[in-house]
Coordinates of C-alpha atoms in Angstrom, one line a residue:
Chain A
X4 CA 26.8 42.8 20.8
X5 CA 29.6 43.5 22.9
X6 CA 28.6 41.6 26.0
X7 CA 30.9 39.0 27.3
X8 CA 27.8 37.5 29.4
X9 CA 27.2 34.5 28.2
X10 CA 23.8 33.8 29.3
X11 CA 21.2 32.6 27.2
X12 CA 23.3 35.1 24.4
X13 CA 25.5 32.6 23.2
X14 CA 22.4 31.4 20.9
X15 CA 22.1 34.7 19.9
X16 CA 25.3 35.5 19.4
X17 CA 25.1 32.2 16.5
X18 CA 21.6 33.4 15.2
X19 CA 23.2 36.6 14.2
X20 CA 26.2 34.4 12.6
X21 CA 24.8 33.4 9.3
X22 CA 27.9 30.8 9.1
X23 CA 27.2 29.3 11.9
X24 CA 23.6 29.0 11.1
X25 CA 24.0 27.3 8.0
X26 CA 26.6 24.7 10.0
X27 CA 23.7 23.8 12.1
X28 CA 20.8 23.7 9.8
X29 CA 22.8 21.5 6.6
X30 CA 23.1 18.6 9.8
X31 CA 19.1 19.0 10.4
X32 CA 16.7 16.9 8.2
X33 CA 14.6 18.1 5.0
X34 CA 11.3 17.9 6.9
X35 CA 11.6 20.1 9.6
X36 CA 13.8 22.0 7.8
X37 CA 11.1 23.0 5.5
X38 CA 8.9 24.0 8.5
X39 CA 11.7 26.0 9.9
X40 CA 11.3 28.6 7.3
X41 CA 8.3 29.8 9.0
X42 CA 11.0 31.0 12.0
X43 CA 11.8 34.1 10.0
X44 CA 12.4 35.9 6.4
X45 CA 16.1 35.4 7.2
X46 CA 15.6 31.6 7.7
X47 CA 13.3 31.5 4.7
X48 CA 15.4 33.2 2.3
X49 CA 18.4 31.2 3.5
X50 CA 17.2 27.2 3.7
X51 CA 15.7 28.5 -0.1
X52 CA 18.8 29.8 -1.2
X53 CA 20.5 27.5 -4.0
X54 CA 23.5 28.1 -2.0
X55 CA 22.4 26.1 1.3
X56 CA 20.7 23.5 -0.8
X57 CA 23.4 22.6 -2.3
X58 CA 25.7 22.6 1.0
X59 CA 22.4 20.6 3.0
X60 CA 23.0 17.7 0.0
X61 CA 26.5 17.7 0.0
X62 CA 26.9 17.0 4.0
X63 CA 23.8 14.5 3.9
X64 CA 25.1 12.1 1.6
X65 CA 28.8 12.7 3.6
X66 CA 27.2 12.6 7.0
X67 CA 27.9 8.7 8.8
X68 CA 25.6 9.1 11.0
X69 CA 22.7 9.8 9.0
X70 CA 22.9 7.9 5.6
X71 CA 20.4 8.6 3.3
X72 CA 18.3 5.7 2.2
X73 CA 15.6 5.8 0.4
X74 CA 12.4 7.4 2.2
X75 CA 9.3 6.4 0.4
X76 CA 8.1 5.0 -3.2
X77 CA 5.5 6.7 -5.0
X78 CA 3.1 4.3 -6.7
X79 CA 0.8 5.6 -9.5
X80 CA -2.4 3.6 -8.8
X81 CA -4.0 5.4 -11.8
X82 CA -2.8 8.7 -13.4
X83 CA -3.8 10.9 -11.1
X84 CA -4.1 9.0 -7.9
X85 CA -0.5 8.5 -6.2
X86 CA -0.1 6.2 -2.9
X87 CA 2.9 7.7 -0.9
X88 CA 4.4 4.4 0.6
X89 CA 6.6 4.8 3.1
X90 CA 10.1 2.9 4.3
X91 CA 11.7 4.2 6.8
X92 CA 9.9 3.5 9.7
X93 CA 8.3 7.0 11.0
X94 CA 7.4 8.8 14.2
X95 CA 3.5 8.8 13.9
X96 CA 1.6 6.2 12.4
X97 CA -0.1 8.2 10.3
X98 CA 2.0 10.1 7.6
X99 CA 0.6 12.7 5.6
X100 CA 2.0 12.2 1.9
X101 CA 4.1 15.4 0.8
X102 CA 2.2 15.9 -2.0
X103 CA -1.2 13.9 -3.6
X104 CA -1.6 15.9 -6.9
X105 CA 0.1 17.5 -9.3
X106 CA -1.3 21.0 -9.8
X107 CA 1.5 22.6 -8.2
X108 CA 3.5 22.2 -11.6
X109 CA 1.2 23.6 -13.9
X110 CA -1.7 25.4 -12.3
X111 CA -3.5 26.9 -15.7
X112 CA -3.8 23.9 -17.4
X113 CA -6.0 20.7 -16.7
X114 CA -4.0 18.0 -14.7
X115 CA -2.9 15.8 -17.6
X116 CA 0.9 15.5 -16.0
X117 CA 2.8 11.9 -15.9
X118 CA 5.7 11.4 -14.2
X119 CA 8.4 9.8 -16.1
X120 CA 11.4 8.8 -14.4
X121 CA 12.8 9.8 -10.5
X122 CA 15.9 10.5 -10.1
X123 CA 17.6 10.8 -6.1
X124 CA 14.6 13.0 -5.1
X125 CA 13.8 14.9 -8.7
X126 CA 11.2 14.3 -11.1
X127 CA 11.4 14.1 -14.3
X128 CA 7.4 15.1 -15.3
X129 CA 5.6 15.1 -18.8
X130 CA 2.2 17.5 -19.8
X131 CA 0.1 17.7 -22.7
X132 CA -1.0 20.7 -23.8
X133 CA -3.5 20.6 -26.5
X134 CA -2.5 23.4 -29.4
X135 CA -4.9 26.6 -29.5
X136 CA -4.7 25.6 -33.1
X137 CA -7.9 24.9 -35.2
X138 CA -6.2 23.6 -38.2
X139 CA -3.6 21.7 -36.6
X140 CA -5.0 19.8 -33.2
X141 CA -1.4 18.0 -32.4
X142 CA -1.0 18.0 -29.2
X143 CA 2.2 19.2 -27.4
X144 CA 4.1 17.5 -24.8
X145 CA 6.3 19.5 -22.6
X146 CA 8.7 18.2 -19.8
X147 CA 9.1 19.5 -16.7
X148 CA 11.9 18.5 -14.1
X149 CA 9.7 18.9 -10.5
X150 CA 11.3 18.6 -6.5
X151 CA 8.0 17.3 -4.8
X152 CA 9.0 18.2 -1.8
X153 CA 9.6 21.9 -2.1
X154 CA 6.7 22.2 -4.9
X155 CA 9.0 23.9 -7.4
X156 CA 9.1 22.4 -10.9
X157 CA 11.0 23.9 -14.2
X158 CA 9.5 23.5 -18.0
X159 CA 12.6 22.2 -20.2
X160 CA 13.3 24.3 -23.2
X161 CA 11.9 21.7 -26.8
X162 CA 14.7 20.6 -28.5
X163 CA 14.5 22.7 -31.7
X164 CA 14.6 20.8 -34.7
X165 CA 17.1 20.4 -38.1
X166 CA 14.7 22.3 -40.0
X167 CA 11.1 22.7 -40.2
X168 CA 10.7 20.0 -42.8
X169 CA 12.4 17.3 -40.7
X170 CA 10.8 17.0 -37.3
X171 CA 12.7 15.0 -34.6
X172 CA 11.1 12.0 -33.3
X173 CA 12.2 11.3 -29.2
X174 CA 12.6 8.5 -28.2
X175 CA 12.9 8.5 -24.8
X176 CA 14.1 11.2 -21.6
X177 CA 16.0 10.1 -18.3
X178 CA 17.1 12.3 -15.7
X179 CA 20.3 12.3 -14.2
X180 CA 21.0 13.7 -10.9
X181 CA 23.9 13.5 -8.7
X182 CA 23.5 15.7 -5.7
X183 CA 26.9 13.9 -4.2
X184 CA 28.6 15.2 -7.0
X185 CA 26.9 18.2 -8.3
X186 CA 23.9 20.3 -7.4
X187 CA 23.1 20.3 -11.1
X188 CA 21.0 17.9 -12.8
X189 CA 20.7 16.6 -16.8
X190 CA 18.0 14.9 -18.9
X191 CA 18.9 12.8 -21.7
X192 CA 17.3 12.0 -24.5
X193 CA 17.6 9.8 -27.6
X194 CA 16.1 11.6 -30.5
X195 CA 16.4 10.4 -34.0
X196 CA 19.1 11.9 -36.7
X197 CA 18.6 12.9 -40.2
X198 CA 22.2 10.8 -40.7
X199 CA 20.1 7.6 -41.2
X200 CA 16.9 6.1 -39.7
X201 CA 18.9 3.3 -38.1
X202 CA 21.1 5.6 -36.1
X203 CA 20.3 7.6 -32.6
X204 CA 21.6 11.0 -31.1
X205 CA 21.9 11.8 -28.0
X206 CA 20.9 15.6 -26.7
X207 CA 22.0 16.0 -23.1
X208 CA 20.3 18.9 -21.2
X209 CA 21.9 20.4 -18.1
X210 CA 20.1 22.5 -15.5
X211 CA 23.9 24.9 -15.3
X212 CA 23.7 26.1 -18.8
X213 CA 19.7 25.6 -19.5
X214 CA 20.3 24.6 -23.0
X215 CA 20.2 21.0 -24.6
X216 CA 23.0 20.2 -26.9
X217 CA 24.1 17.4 -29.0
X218 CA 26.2 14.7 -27.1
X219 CA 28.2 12.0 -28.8
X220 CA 28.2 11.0 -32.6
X221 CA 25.4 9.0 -33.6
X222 CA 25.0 5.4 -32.5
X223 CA 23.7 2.4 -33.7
X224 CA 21.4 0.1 -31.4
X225 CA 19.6 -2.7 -31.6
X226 CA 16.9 -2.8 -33.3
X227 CA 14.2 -3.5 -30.1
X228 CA 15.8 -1.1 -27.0
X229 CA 13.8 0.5 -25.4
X230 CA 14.6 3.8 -24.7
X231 CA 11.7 5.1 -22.7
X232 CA 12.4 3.1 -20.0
X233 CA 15.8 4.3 -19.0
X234 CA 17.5 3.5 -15.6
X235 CA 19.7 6.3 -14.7
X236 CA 23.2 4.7 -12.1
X237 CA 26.2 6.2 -11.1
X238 CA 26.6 8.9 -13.9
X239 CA 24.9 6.6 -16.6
X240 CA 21.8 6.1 -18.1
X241 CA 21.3 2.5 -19.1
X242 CA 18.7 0.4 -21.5
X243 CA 17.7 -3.0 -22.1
X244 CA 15.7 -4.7 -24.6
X245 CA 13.4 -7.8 -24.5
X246 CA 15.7 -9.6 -26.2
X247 CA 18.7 -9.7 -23.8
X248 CA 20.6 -6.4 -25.4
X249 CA 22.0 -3.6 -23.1
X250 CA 23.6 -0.4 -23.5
X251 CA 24.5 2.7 -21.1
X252 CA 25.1 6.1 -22.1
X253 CA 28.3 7.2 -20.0
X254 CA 27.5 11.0 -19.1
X255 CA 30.8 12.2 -18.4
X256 CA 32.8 10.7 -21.2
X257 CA 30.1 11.0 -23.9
X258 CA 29.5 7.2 -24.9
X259 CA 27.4 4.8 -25.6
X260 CA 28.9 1.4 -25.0
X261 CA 27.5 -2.0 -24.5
X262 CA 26.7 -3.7 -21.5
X263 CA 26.3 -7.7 -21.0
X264 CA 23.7 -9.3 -22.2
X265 CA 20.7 -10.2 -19.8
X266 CA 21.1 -13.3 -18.1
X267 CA 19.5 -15.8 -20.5
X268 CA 16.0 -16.8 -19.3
X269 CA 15.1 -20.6 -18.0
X270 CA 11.7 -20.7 -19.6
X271 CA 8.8 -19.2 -20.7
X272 CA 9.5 -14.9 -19.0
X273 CA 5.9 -14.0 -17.1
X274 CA 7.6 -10.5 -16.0
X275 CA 11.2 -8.3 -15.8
X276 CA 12.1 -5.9 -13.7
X277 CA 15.2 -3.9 -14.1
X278 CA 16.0 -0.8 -11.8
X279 CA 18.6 1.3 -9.3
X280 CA 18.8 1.2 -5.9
X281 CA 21.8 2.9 -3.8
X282 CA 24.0 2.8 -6.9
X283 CA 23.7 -0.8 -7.9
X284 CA 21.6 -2.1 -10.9
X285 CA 19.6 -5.0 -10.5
X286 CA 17.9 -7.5 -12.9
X287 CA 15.1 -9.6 -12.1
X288 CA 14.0 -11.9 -14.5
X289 CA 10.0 -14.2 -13.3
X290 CA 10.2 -17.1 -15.5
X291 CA 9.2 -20.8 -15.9
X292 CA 5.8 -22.5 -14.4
X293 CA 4.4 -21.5 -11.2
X294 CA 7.2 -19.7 -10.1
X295 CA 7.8 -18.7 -6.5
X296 CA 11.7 -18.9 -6.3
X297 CA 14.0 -16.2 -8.8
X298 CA 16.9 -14.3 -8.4
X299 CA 18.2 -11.1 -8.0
X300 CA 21.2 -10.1 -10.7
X301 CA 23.6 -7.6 -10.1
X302 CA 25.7 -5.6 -12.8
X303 CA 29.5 -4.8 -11.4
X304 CA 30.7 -1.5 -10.7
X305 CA 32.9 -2.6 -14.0
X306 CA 30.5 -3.4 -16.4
X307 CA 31.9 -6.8 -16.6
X308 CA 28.9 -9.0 -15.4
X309 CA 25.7 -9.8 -14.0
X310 CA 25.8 -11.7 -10.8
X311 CA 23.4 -13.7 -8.9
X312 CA 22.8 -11.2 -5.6
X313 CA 19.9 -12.5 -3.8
X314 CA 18.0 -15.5 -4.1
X315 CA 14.3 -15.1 -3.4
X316 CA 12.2 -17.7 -2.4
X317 CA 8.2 -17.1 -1.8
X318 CA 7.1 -19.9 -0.6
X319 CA 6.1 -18.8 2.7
X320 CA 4.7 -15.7 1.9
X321 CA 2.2 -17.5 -0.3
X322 CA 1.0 -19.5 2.3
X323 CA 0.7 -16.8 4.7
X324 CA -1.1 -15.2 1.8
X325 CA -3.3 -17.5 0.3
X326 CA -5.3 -14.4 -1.7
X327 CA -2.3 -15.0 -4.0
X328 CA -3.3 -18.3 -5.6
X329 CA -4.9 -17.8 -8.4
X330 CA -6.8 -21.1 -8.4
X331 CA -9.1 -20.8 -11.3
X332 CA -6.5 -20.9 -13.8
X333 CA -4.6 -23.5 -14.6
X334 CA -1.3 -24.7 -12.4
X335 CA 0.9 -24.4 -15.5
X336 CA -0.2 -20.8 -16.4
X337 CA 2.9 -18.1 -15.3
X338 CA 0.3 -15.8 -13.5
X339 CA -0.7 -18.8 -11.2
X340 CA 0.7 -16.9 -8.4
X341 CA -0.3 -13.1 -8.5
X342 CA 2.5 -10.6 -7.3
X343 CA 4.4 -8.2 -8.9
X344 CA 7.8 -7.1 -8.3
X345 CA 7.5 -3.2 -7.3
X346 CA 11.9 -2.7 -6.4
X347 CA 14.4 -4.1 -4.9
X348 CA 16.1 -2.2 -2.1
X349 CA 19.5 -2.1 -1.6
X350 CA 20.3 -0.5 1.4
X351 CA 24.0 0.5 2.7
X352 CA 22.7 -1.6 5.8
X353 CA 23.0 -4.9 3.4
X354 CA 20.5 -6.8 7.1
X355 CA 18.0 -3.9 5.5
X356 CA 17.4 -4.9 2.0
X357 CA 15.1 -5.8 1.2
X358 CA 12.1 -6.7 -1.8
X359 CA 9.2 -4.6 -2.6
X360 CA 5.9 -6.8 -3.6
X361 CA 2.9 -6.4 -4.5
X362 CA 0.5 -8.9 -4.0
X363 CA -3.7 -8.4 -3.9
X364 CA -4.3 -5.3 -1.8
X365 CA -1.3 -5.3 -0.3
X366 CA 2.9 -4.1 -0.9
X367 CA 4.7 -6.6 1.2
X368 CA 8.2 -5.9 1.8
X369 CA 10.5 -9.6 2.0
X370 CA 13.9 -9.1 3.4
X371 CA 16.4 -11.0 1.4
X372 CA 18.8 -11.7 4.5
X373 CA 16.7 -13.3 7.0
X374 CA 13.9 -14.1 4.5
X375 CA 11.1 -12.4 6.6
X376 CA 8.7 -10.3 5.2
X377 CA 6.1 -7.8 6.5
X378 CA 3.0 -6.1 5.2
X379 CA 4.4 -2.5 4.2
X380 CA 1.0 -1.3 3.6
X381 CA -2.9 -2.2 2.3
X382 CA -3.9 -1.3 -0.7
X383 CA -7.5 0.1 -1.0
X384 CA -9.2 -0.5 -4.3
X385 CA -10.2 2.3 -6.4
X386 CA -12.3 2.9 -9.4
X387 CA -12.7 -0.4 -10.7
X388 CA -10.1 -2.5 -9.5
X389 CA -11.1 -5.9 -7.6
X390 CA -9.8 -6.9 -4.2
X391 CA -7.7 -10.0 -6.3
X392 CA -6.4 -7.7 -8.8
X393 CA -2.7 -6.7 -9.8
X394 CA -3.0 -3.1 -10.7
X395 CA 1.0 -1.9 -11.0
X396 CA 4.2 -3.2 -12.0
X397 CA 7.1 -1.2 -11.0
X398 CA 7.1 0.9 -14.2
X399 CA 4.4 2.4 -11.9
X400 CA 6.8 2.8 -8.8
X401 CA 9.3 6.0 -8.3
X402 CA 11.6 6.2 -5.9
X403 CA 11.1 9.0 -3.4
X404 CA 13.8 11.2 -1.4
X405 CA 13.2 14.3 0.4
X406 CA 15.4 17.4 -1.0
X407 CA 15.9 20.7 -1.4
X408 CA 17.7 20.2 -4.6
X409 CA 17.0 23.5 -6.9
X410 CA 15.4 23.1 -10.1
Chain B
X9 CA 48.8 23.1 16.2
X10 CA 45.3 23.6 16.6
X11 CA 45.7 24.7 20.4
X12 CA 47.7 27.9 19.9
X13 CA 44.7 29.9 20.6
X14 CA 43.7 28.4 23.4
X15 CA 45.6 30.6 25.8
X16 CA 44.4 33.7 24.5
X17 CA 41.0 32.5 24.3
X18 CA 41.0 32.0 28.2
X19 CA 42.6 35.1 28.3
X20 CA 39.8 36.9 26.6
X21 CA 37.2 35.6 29.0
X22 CA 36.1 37.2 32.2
X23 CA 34.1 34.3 32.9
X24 CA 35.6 31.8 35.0
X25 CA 33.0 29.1 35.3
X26 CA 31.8 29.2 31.7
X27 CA 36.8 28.4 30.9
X28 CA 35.9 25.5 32.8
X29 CA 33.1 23.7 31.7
X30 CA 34.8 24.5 28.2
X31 CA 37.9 23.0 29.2
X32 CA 36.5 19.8 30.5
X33 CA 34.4 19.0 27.0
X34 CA 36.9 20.8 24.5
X35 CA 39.7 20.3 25.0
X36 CA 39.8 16.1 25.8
X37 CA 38.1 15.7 22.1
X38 CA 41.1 15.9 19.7
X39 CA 43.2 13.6 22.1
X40 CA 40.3 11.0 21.8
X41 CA 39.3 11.3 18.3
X42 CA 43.0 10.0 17.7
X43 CA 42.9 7.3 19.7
X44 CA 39.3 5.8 18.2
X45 CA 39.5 7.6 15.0
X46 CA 38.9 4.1 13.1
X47 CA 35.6 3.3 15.3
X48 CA 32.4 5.2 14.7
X49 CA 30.3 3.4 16.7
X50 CA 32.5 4.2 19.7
X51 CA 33.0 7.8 19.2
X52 CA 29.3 8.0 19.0
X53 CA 29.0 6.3 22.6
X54 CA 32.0 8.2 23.7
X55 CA 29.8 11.6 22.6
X56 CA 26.3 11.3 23.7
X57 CA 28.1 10.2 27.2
X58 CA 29.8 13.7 27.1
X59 CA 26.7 15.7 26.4
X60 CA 24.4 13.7 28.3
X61 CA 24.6 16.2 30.6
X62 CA 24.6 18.9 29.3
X63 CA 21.5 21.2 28.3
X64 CA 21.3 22.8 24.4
X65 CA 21.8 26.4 25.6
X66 CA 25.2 25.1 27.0
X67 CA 26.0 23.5 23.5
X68 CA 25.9 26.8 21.8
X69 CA 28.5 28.1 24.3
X70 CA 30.8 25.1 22.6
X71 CA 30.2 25.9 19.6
X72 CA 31.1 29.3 19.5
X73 CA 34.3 28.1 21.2
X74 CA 35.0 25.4 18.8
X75 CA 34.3 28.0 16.0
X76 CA 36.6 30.6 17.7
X77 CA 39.7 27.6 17.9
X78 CA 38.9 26.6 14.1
X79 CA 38.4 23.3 15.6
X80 CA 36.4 21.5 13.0
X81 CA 35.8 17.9 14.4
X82 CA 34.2 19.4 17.4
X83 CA 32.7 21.8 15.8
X84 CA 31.1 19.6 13.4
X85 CA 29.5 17.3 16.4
X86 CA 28.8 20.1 18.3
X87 CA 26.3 21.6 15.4
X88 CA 25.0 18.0 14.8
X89 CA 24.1 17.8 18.2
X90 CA 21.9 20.6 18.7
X91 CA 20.6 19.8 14.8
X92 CA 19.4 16.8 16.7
X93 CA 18.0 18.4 19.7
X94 CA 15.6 21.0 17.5
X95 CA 14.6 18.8 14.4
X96 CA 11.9 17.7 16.0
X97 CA 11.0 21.3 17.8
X98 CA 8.3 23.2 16.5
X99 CA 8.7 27.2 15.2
X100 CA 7.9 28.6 18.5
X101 CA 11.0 26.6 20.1
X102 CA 13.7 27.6 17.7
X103 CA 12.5 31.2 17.8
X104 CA 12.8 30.8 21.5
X105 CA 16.3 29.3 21.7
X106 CA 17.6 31.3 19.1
X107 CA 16.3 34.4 20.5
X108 CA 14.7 35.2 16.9
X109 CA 11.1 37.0 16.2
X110 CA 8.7 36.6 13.8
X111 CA 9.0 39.3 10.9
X112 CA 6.6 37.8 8.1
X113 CA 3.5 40.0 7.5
X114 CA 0.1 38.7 8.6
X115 CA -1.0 35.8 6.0
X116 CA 2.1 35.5 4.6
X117 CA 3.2 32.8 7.7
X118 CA 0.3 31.1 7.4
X119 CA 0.9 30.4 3.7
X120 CA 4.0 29.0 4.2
X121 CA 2.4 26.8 7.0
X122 CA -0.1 25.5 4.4
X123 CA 2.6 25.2 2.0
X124 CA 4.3 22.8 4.0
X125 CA 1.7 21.5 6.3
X126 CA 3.4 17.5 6.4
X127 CA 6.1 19.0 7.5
X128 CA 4.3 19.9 10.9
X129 CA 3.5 16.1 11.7
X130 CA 5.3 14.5 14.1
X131 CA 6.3 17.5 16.4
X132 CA 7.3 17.4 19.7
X133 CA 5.3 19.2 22.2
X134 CA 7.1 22.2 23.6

């Protein structure tokens, strides 16, 4: 267009300048984003592309105006009924969920899908698919890595084995995304090793070359870690144990080191909860006799220890709740008081953070600063859960980001 | 210096009025972002107040003249700002500022709709 009248033009003149395009649309938000591909097969194919995903990631987590904090939790109520529970405080009241099953991943087979870990808006997904096999009725599981928000999932490629004879046992899978740092994402997993039954291997997966290999020499752990239950931080993938052990696999440099040991406990532990939030790692350990006051450990940047973060006293929201007292048991017992730690939000904004709960038919959120707290949402029951009951711990919660990562 | 093509540019246009208003938002920026480089919160004030006034069709104008000096700081809060002003716009808007048409078949839109109906909540009338 050779006009030099500017008119309403100017906006054409950009709509016909893919660069320019793209410099506005990486600064707009996933949401309408994803509507905006209904503007045009241009607009489709581009905000699709891997290209612009990648460049929409990058500048979000850059962008000071706009950090990204976490947008929802997932909660699986049972395992195939999710509640979408939203933080950030949205436009209309009522919020239709992204997503509220998961046939999108997997449309041929029967819905028989768990999640397994989140990872910065990525989900790390298992299936069981029963073997068309008469003789042998094992049943397969095969992983998927799924973005919820643009319905697109990938199947992982099984780890192949030594030899037929010697079958791998896994252990446990963690997914590991950075979109800061790299639009690719990797799975780990600790699998056994035919070196000894005492020692573990690491096989890392990475969505660039779409092929697991072996990371790492063989390690030694001890002997109750769990691996299935990993917390993936800051380009690590860390475990605990019930007993107080910990140890991270370091992505980048190949290692599995040791972290310090869990904060010892001051009586008899009724629950732990150990997660990520914005980069941090945080330890919560529910001990001792009618408890209603804990703390909130930290892990350094360094590794070098756990530190008391927030203090957490719930008196108050007891007595605002009285539905938590448990009064036909006995005063001593742990459960006395029923609520369950769901996460603990650390938010850039440190006046934001805050505590997820869940207390009977309710998620209350308690902010650690100002020690308020709010009802986040009510908690309908299904199936046969009773108004007073505790359905979820936060092995049941996943952290929710809308993306366009690729899978 | 970033300026260099600032003459010619003005030189280029036939446009009087359209110079002007460029001069009067353009060019002040770099001047400014040096003096409360450290302060967010202030540049942020200091922004909306200059494009209070000033409608979305005029902030394409300034961006293709930030794009056509290479001047990325203004360029950068010149895209954000019309990001801003059409995330919560429906399809029909953006088509309509952009000067773009629907090409999909028939079905094919209403798919994608479907596909993505949550991402429909929440938008401003037009």
């Amino acid at each position: 267009m050779l006009t030099t009248n500017y008119g309403s033009s100017s906006a054409e003149r950009i709509a016909n300048n893919e660069d320019l395009v793209t410099q506005i649309l990486i600064r707009v938000p996933v949401k309408p984003l994803l509507r905006f591909k209904c503007v045009s097969k241009h607009w489709l194919s581009l905000i699709s592309s891997s290209h612009f995903c990648h460049h929409h990631n990058q500048n979000q987590n850059q962008n000071h105006h706009q950090p990204t904090s976490l947008s929802a939790v997932i909660l699986r109520r049972n395992p195939s009924l999710f509640q979408f529970v939203p933080l950030k405080p949205t436009k209309t009241t009522t919020t239709t969920p992204p997503f509220t099953s998961l046939h999108f991943i997997n449309q041929n087979s029967p819905p028989n899908i768990k999640i397994l870990h989140s990872c910065h808006g990525l989900f790390l997904c298992r299936s069981v698919q029963e073997k068309n096999n008469i003789l042998n009725q094992n049943k397969d599981h095969c992983y998927h890595v799924c973005n919820f928000t643009t319905k697109q999932s990938t199947t992982l490629p099984s780890i192949s084995s030594f030899s037929p004879n010697e079958p791998i046992f896994i252990f446990g899978f963690t997914l590991a995304f950075e979109p800061s740092k790299s639009p690719h994402y990797q799975v780990v997993c600790v699998r056994s090793t035919n070196v000894s039954m005492y020692y573990y291997q690491i096989e890392v997966y990475s969505s660039k070359t779409r092929t697991w290999r072996t990371s790492g020499s063989p390690f030694v752990a001890p002997f109750d870690i769990v691996f299935d239950n990993g917390v993936y931080c800051n380009g690590a993938v860390h475990w605990i144990s019930p007993s107080g052990s910990a140890l991270y696999y370091d992505i980048e440099r190949e290692r599995v080191e040791k972290m310090p040991r869990l904060v010892e406990s001051c009586g008899k532990r009724r629950s732990r909860y150990f997660g990520e939030s914005n980069g941090h790692l945080h330890l919560v350990d529910v001990c001792g006799v009618r408890t209603t006051k804990f703390k909130v450990f930290e892990m350094e940047r360094d590794y070098s220890k756990w530190f008391v973060k927030y203090e957490v006293d719930l008196d108050e929201i007891v007595a605002t709740f009285p539905e938590m007292v448990r009064n036909y048991l006995d005063p001593c017992d742990s459960y006395y008081y029923a609520f369950v730690i769901v996460f603990v939000v650390r938010n850039e904004n440190e006046e934001e953070s805050s505590l997820l709960l869940h207390i009977p038919g309710k998620i209350i959120s308690y902010n650690f600063r100002d020690k308020s707290f709010k009802k986040v949402c009510d908690l309908t029951p299904i199936g046969n859960e009773t108004k007073s009951s505790l359905q979820f711990g936060w092995l049941d919660a996943y952290q929710f980001v809308e993306t366009l990562a690729c899978v | 210096m970033k300026f260099c093509t600032v003459k010619q540019y003005f030189d280029d246009e036939n446009n009087n009025n359209v110079t002007n208003g460029i001069a009067t938002t353009v060019i002040p920026l770099p001047n400014k972002h040096l003096k409360i480089k450290a302060n967010n919160k202030e540049m942020e004030q200091y922004e909306q107040e200059l494009l209070r006034n000033v409608m979305p069709q005029e902030l394409t104008k300034l961006i293709l003249a930030a794009n056509y000096l290479n001047f990325k700081e203004a360029l950068d809060f010149f895209c954000r700002t019309v990001a801003n002003a059409i995330q919560n716009k429906s399809v029909d808007y953006v088509r309509k500022f952009f000067g773009l048409e629907s090409d999909f078949e028939p079905g094919e839109e209403e798919k994608l709709c479907k596909e993505f109906a949550w991402s429909f909540e929440g938008v401003d009338e037009d």
